[in-house]
PDB file of C-alpha atoms in Angstrom:
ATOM      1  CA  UNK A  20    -188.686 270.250 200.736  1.00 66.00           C
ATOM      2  CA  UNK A  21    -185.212 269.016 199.688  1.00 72.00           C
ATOM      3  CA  UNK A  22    -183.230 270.846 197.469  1.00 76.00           C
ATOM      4  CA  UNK A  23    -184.187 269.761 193.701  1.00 73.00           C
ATOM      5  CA  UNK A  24    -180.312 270.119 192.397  1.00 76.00           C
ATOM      6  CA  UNK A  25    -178.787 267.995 195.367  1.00 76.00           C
ATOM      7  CA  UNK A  26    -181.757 266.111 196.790  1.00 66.00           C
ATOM      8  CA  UNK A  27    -180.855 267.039 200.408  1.00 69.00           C
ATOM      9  CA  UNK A  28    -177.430 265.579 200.362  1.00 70.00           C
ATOM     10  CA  UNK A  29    -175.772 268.634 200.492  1.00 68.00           C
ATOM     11  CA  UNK A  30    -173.574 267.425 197.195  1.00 72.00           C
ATOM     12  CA  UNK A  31    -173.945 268.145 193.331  1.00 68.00           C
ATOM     13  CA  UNK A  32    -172.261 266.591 190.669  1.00 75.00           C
ATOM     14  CA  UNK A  33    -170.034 268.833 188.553  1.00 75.00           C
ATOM     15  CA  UNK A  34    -168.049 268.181 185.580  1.00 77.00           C
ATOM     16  CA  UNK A  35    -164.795 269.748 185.190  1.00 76.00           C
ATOM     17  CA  UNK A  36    -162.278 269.312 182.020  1.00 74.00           C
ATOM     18  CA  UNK A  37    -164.440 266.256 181.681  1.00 75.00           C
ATOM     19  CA  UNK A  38    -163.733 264.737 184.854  1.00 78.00           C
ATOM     20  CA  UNK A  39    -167.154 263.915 186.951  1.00 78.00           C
ATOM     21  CA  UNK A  40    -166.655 264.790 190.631  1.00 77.00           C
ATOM     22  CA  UNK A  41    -168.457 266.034 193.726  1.00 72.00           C
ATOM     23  CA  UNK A  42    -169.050 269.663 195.311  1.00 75.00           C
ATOM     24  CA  UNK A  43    -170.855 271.237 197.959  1.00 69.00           C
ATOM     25  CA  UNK A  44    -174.123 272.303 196.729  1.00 68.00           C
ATOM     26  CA  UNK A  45    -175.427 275.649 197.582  1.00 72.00           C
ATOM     27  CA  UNK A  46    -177.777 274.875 199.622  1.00 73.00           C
ATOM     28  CA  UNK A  47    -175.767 274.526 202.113  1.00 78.00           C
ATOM     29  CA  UNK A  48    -174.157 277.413 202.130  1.00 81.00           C
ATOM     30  CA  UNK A  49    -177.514 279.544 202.167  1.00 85.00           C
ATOM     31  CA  UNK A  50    -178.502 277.173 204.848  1.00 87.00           C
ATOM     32  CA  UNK A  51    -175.608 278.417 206.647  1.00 90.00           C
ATOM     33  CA  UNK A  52    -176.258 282.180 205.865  1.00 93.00           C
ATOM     34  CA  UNK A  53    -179.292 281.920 207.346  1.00 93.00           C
ATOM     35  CA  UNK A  54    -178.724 280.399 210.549  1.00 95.00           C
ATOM     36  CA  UNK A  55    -176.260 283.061 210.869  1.00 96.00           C
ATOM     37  CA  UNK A  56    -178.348 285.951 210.032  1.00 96.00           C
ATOM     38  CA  UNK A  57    -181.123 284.648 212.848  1.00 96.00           C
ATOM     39  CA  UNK A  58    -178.326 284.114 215.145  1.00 96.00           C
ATOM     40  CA  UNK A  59    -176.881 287.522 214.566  1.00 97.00           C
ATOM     41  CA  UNK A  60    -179.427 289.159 216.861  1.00 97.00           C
ATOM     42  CA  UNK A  61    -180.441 291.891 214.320  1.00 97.00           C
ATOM     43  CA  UNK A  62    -183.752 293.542 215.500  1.00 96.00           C
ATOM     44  CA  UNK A  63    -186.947 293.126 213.008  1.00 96.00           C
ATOM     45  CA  UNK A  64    -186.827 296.618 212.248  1.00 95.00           C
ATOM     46  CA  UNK A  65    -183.217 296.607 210.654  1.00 96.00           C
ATOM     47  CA  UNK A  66    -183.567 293.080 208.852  1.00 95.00           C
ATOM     48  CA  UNK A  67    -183.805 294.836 205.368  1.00 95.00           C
ATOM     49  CA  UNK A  68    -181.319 297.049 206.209  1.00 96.00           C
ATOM     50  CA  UNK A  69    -178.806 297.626 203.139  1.00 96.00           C
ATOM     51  CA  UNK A  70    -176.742 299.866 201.806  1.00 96.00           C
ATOM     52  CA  UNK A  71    -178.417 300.080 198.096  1.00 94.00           C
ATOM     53  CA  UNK A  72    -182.011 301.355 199.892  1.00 92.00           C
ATOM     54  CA  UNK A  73    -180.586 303.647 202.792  1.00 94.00           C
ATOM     55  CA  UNK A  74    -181.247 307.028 200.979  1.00 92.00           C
ATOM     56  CA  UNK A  75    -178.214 309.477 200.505  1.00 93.00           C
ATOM     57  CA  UNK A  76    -178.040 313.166 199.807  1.00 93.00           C
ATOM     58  CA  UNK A  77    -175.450 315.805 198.750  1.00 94.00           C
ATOM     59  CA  UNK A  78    -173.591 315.733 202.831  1.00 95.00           C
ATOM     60  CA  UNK A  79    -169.809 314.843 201.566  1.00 96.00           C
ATOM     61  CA  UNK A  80    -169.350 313.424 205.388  1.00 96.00           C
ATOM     62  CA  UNK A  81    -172.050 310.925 204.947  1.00 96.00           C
ATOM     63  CA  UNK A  82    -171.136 310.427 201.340  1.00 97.00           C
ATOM     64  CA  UNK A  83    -167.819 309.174 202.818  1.00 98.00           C
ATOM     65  CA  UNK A  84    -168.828 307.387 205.769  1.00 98.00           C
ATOM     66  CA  UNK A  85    -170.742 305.337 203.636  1.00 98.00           C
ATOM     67  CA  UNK A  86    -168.477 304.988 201.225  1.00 98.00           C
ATOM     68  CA  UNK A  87    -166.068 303.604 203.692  1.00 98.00           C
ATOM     69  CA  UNK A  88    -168.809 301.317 204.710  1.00 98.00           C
ATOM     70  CA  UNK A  89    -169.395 300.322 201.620  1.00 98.00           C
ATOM     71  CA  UNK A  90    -165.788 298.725 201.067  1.00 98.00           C
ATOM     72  CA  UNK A  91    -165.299 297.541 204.799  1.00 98.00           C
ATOM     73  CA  UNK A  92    -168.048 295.474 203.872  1.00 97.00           C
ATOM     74  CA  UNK A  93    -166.348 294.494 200.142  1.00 97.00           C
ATOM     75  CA  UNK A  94    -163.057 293.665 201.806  1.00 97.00           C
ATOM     76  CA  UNK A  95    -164.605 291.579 204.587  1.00 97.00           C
ATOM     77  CA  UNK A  96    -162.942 289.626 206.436  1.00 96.00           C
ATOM     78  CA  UNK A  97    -159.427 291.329 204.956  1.00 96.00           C
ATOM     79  CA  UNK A  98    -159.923 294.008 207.017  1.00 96.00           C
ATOM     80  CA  UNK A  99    -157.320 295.618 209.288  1.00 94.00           C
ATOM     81  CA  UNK A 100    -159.339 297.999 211.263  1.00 96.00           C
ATOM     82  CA  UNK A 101    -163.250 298.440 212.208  1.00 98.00           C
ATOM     83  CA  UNK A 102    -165.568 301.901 212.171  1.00 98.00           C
ATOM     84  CA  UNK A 103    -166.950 304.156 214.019  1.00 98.00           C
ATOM     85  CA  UNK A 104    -169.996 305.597 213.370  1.00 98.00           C
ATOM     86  CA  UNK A 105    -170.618 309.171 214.916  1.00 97.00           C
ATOM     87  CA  UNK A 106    -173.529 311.849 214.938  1.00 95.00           C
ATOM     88  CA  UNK A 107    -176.882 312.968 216.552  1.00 93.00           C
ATOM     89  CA  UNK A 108    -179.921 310.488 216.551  1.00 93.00           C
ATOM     90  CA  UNK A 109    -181.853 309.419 213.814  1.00 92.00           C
ATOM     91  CA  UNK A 110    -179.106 310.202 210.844  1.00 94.00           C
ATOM     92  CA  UNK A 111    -179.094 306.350 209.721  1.00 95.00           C
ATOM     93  CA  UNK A 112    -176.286 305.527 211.964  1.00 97.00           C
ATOM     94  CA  UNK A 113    -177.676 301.772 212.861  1.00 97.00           C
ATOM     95  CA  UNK A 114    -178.681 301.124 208.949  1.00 97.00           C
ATOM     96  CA  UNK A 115    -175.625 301.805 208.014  1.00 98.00           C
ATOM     97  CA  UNK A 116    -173.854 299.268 210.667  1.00 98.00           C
ATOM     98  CA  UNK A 117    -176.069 296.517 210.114  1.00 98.00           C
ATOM     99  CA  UNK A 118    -175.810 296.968 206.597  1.00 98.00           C
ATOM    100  CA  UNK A 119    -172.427 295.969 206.845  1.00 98.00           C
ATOM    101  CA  UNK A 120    -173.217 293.689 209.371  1.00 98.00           C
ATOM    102  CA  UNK A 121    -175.846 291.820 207.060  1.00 98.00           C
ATOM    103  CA  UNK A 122    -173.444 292.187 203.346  1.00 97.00           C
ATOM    104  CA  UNK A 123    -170.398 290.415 205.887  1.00 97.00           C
ATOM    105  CA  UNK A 124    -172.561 287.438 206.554  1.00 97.00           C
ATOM    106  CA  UNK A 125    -174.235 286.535 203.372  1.00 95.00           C
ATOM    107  CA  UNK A 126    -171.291 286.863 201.451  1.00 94.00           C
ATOM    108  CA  UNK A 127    -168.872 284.907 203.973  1.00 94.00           C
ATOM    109  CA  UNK A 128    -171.326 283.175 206.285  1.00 93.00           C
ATOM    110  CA  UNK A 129    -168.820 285.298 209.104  1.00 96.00           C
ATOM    111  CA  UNK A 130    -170.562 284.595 212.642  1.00 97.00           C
ATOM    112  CA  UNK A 131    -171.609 288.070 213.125  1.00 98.00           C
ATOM    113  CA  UNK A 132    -173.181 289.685 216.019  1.00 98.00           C
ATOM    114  CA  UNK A 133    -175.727 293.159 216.968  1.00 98.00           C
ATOM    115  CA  UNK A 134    -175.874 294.029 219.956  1.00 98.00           C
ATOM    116  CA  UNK A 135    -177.538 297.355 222.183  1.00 98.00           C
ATOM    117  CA  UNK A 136    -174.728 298.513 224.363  1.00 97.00           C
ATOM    118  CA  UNK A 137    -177.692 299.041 226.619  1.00 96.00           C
ATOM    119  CA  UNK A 138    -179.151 295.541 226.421  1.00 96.00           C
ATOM    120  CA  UNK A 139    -175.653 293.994 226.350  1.00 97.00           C
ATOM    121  CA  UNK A 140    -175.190 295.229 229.809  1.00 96.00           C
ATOM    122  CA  UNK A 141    -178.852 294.503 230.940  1.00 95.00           C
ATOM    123  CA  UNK A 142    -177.852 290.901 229.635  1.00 94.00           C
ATOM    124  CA  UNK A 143    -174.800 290.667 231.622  1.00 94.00           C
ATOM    125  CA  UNK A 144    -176.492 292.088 234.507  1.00 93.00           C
ATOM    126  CA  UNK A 145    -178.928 289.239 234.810  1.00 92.00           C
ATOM    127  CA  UNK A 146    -176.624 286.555 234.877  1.00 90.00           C
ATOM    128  CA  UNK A 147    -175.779 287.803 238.651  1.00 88.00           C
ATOM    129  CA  UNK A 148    -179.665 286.856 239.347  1.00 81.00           C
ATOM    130  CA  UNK A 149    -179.038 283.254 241.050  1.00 78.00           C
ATOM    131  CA  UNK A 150    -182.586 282.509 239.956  1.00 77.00           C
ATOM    132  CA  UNK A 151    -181.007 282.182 236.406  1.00 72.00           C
ATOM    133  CA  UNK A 152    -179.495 279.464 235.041  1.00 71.00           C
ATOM    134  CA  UNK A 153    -176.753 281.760 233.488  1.00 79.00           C
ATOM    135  CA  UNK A 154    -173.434 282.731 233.248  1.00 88.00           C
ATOM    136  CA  UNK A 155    -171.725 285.923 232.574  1.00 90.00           C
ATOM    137  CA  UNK A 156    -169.687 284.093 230.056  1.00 91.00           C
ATOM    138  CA  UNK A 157    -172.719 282.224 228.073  1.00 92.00           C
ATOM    139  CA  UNK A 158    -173.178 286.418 227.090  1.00 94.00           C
ATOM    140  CA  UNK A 159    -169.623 287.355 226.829  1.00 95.00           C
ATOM    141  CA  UNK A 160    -168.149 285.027 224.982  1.00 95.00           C
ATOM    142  CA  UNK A 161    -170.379 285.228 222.122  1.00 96.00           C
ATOM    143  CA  UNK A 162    -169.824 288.961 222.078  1.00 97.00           C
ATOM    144  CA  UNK A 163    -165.978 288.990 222.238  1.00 96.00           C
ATOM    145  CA  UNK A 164    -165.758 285.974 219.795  1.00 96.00           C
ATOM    146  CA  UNK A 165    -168.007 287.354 217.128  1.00 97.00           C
ATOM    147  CA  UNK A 166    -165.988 287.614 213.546  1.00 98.00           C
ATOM    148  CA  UNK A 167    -167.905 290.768 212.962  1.00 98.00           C
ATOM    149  CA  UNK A 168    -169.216 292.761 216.300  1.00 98.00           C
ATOM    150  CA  UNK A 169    -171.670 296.023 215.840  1.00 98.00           C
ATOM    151  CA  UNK A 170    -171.603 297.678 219.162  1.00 98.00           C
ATOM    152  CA  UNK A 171    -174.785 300.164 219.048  1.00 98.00           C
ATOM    153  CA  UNK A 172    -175.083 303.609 220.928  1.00 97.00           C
ATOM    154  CA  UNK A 173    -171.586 303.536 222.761  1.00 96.00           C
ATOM    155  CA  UNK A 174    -171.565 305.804 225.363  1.00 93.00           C
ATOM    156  CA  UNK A 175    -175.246 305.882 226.470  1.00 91.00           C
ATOM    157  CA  UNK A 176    -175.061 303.890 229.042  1.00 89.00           C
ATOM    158  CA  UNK A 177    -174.002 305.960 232.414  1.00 86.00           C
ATOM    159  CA  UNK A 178    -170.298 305.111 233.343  1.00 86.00           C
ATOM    160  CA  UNK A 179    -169.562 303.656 236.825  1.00 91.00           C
ATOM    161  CA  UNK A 180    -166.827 300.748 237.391  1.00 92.00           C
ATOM    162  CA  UNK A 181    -168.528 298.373 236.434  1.00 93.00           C
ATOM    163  CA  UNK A 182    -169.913 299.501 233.029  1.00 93.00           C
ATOM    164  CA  UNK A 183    -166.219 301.053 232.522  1.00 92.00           C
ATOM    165  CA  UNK A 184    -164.418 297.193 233.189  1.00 93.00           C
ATOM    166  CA  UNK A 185    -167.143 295.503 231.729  1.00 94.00           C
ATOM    167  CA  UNK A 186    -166.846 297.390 228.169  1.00 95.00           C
ATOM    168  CA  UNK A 187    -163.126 297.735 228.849  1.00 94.00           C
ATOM    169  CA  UNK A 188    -163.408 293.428 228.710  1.00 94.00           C
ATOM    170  CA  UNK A 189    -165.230 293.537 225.511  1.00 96.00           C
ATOM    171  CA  UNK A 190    -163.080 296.521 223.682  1.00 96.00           C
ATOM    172  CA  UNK A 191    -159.846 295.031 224.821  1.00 95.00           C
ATOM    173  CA  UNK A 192    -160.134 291.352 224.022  1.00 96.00           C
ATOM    174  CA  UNK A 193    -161.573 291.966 220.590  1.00 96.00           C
ATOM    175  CA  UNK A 194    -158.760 294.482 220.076  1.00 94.00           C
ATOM    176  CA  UNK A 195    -156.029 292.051 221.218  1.00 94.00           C
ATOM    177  CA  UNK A 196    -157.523 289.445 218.859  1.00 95.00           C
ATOM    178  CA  UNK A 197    -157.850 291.934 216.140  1.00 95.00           C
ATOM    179  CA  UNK A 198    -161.697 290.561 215.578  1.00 97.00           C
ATOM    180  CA  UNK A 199    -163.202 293.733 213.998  1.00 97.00           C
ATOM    181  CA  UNK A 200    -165.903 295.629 215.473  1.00 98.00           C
ATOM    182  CA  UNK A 201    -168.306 298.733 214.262  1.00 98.00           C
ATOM    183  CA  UNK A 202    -169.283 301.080 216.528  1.00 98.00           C
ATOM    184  CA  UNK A 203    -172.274 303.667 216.709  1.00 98.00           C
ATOM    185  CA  UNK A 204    -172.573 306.690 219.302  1.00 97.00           C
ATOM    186  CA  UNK A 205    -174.312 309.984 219.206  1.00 94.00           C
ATOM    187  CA  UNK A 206    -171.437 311.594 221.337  1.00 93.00           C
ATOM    188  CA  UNK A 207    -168.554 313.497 219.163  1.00 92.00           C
ATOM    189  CA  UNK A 208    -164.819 312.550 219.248  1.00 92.00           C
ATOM    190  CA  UNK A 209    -164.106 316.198 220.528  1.00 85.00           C
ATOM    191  CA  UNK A 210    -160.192 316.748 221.335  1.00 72.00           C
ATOM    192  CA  UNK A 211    -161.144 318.611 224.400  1.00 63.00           C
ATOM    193  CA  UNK A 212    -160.671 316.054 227.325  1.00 59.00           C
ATOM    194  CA  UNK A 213    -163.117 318.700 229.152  1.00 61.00           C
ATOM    195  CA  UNK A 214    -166.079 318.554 227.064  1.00 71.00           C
ATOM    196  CA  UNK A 215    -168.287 316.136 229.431  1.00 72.00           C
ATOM    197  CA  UNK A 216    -171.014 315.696 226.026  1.00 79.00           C
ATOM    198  CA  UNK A 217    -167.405 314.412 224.404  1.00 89.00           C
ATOM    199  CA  UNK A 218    -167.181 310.547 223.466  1.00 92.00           C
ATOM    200  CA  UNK A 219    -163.927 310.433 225.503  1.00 91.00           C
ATOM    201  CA  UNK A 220    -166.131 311.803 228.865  1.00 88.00           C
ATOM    202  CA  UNK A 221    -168.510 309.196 228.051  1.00 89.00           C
ATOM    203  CA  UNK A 222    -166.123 305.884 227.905  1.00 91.00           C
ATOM    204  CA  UNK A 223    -163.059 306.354 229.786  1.00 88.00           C
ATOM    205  CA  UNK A 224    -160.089 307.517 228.379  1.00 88.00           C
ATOM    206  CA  UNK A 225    -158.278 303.971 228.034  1.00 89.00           C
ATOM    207  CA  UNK A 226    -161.126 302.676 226.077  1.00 92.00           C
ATOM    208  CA  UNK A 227    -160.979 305.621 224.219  1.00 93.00           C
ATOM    209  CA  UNK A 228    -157.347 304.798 223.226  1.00 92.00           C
ATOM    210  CA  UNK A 229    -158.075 301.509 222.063  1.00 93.00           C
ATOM    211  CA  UNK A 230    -160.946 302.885 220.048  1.00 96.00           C
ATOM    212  CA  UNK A 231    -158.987 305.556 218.172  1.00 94.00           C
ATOM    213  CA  UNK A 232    -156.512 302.020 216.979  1.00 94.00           C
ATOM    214  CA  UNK A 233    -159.103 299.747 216.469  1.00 95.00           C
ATOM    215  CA  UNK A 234    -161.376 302.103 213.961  1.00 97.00           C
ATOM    216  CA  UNK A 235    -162.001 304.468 211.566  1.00 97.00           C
ATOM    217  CA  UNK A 236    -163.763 307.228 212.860  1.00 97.00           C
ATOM    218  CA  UNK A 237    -166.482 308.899 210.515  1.00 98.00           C
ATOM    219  CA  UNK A 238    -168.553 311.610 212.046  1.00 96.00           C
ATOM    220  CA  UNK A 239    -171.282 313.337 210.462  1.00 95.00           C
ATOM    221  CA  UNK A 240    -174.640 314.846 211.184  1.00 93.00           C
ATOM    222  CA  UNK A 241    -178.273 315.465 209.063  1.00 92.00           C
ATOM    223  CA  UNK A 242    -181.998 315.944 209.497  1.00 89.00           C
ATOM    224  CA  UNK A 243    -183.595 312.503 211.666  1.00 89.00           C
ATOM    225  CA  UNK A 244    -184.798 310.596 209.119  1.00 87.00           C
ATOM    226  CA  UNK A 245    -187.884 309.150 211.687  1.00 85.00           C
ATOM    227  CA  UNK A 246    -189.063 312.706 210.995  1.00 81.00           C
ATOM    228  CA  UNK A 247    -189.574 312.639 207.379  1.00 81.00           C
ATOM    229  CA  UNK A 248    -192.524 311.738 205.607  1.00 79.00           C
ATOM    230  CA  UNK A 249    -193.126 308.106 204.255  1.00 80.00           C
ATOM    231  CA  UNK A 250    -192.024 309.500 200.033  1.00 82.00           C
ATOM    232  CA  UNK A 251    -189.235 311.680 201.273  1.00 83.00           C
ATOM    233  CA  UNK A 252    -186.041 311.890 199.030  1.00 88.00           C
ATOM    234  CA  UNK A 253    -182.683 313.023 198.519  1.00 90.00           C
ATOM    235  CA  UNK A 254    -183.412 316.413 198.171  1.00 90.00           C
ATOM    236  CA  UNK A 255    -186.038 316.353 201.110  1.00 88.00           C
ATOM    237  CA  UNK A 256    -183.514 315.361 202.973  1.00 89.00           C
ATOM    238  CA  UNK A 257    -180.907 317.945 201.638  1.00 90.00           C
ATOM    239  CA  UNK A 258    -183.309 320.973 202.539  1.00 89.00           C
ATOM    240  CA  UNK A 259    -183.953 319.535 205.859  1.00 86.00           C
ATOM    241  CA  UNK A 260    -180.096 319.127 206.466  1.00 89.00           C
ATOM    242  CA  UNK A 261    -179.433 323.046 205.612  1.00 88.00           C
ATOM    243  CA  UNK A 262    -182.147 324.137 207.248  1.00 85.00           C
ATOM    244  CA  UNK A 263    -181.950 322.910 210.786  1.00 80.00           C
ATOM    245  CA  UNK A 264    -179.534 324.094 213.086  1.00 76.00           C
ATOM    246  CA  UNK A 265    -176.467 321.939 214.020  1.00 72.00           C
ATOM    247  CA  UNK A 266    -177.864 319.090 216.911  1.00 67.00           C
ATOM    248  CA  UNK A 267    -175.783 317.959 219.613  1.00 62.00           C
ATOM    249  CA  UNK A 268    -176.881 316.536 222.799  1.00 58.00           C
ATOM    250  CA  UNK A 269    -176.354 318.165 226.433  1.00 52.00           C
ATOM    251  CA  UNK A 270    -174.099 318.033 228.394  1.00 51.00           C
ATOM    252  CA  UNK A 271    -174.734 315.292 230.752  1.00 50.00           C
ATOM    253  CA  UNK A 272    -171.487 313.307 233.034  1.00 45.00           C
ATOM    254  CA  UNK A 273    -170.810 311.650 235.996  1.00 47.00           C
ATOM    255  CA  UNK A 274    -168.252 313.400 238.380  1.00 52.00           C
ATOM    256  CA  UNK A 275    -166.094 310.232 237.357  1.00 54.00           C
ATOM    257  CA  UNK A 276    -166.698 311.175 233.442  1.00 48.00           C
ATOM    258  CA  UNK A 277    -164.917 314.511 235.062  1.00 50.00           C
ATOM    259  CA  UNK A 278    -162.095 312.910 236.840  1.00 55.00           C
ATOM    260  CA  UNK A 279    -161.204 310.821 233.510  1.00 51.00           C
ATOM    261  CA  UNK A 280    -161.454 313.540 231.583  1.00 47.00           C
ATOM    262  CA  UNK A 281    -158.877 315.686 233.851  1.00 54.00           C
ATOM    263  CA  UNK A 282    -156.272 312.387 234.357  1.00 56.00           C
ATOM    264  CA  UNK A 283    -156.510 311.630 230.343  1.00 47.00           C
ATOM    265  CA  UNK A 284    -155.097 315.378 230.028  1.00 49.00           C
ATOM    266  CA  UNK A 285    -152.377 314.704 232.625  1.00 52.00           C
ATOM    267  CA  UNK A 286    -151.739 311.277 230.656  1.00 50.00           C
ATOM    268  CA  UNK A 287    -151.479 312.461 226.939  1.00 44.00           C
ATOM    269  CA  UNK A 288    -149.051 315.259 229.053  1.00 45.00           C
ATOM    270  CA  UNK A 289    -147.302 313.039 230.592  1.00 48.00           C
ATOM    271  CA  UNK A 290    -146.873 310.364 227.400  1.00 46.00           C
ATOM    272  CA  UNK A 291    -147.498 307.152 229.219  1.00 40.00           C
ATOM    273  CA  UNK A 292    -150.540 305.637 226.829  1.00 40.00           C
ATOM    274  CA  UNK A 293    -149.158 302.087 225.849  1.00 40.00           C
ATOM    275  CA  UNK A 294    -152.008 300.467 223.967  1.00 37.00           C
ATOM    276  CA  UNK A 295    -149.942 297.261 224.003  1.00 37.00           C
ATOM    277  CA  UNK A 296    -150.845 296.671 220.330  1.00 37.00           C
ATOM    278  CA  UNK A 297    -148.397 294.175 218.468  1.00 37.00           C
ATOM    279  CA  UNK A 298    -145.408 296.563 217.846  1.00 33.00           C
ATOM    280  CA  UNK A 299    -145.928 299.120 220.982  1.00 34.00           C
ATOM    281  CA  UNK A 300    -147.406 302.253 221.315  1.00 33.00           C
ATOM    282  CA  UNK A 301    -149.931 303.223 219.373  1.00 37.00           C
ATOM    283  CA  UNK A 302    -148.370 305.059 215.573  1.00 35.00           C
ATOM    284  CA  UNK A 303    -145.420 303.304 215.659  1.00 31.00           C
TER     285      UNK A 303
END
């Protein structure tokens, strides 16, 4: 049905200081807010993800990280750096993301992008089938070109080579062309480059680097929220949170997850990280 103010043209008449001229009507724009929305790749489950119905308790970490989220998503596109999102499963890490993700769009109509680290490498893997009529570019480009990017679980994904060069692709051309990005993992930033259940084990030390410019990290933990019953509240949640021990996951890492971890060690020692970042090292 065209729109009743514009007719389908796409223009409304306006008058201004009593001068009769033409605009865009909105319709256009929410035309254009939802193409991007269906084009962002959000699964069904998160489409009514938003910040106003993700439920909160008294946790100052998550009080923060969402907090933070909640002007990243404000300030969109004058942003200067993305987030990271860190904790166990199940504490509202991906609601919180696409949130952000879905706020950016409608308000902007910003070509944003979800992706599974997971099925963003199963993707790029099945361009190599020749019995498909892709190309590992028709998947990367979108990806690296996105104006807002949510990586989700970084880090699950075993590291060999490839995954390592693949993500380091992705990380580093979005870094170099400042595009922001929001992360999610369930592996801690721990300082320790020996900790294989560590974030840094799981990625690679020079993504790492890049990661620690590119974002702000915000780690925190709390009960899973798929375990709560459907009327849970705040202070459901708060009891739950106290009560449980603190989760983590195990230790699990490649013997190349080792290696990085020893040669990052040797490499903060040694002072040779150059993130190449407009100005030189990273800090300065």
């Amino acid at each position: 049905m065209p729109c009743a103010i514009c007719d389908g043209s796409g223009w409304k008449t306006i008058v201004a200081d009593g001068v009769t001229r033409v605009t865009r009507c909105e319709c256009r724009r929410d035309a254009l807010v939802a193409r991007r929305l269906q084009d962002a790749r959000i699964p069904p489950r998160y489409l009514r993800c938003d910040l106003d119905n993700f439920i909160t308790y008294q946790n100052e970490r998550l009080l923060r990280a969402v907090d933070v989220a909640r002007r990243f998503a404000l300030d969109f596109p004058v942003v200067s750096r993305g987030l990271m999102l860190i904790g166990p499963p199940g504490i509202g890490k991906t609601h919180v993301a696409v949130a952000v993700l879905r706020h950016a769009i409608g308000a902007t109509g910003a070509r944003g992008l979800y992706y599974d680290t997971r099925a963003l490498l199963r993707d790029i893997r099945s361009t190599y089938n020749p019995v498909l009529n892709t190309a590992e570019m028709d998947v990367l480009r979108p990806v690296m070109e996105a104006e807002l990017l949510v990586l989700d679980d970084l880090g699950a994904e075993r590291l060999t080579d490839w995954v390592e060069e693949t993500m380091s692709l992705i990380v580093n051309t979005r870094y170099n062309e400042r595009r922001p990005t929001i992360f999610t993992s369930n592996y801690e930033d721990i300082p320790e480059e020996g900790d294989l259940s560590s974030l840094l084990a799981r990625v690679g030390f020079r993504m790492h680097s890049r990661l620690r410019e590119m974002c702000e990290f915000l780690e925190y933990d709390g009960p899973d929220y798929r375990d709560l019953p459907p009327n849970a509240g705040a202070e459901d949640l708060y009891k739950l949170w106290k009560g449980q021990p603190k989760r983590r996951l195990p230790q699990k890492a490649t013997g190349q997850a080792r290696a990085q971890a020893r040669q990052a060690g040797a490499a903060r020692a040694a002072d040779k990280v150059d993130l190449k970042w407009t100005g030189g090292r990273a800090g300065s």
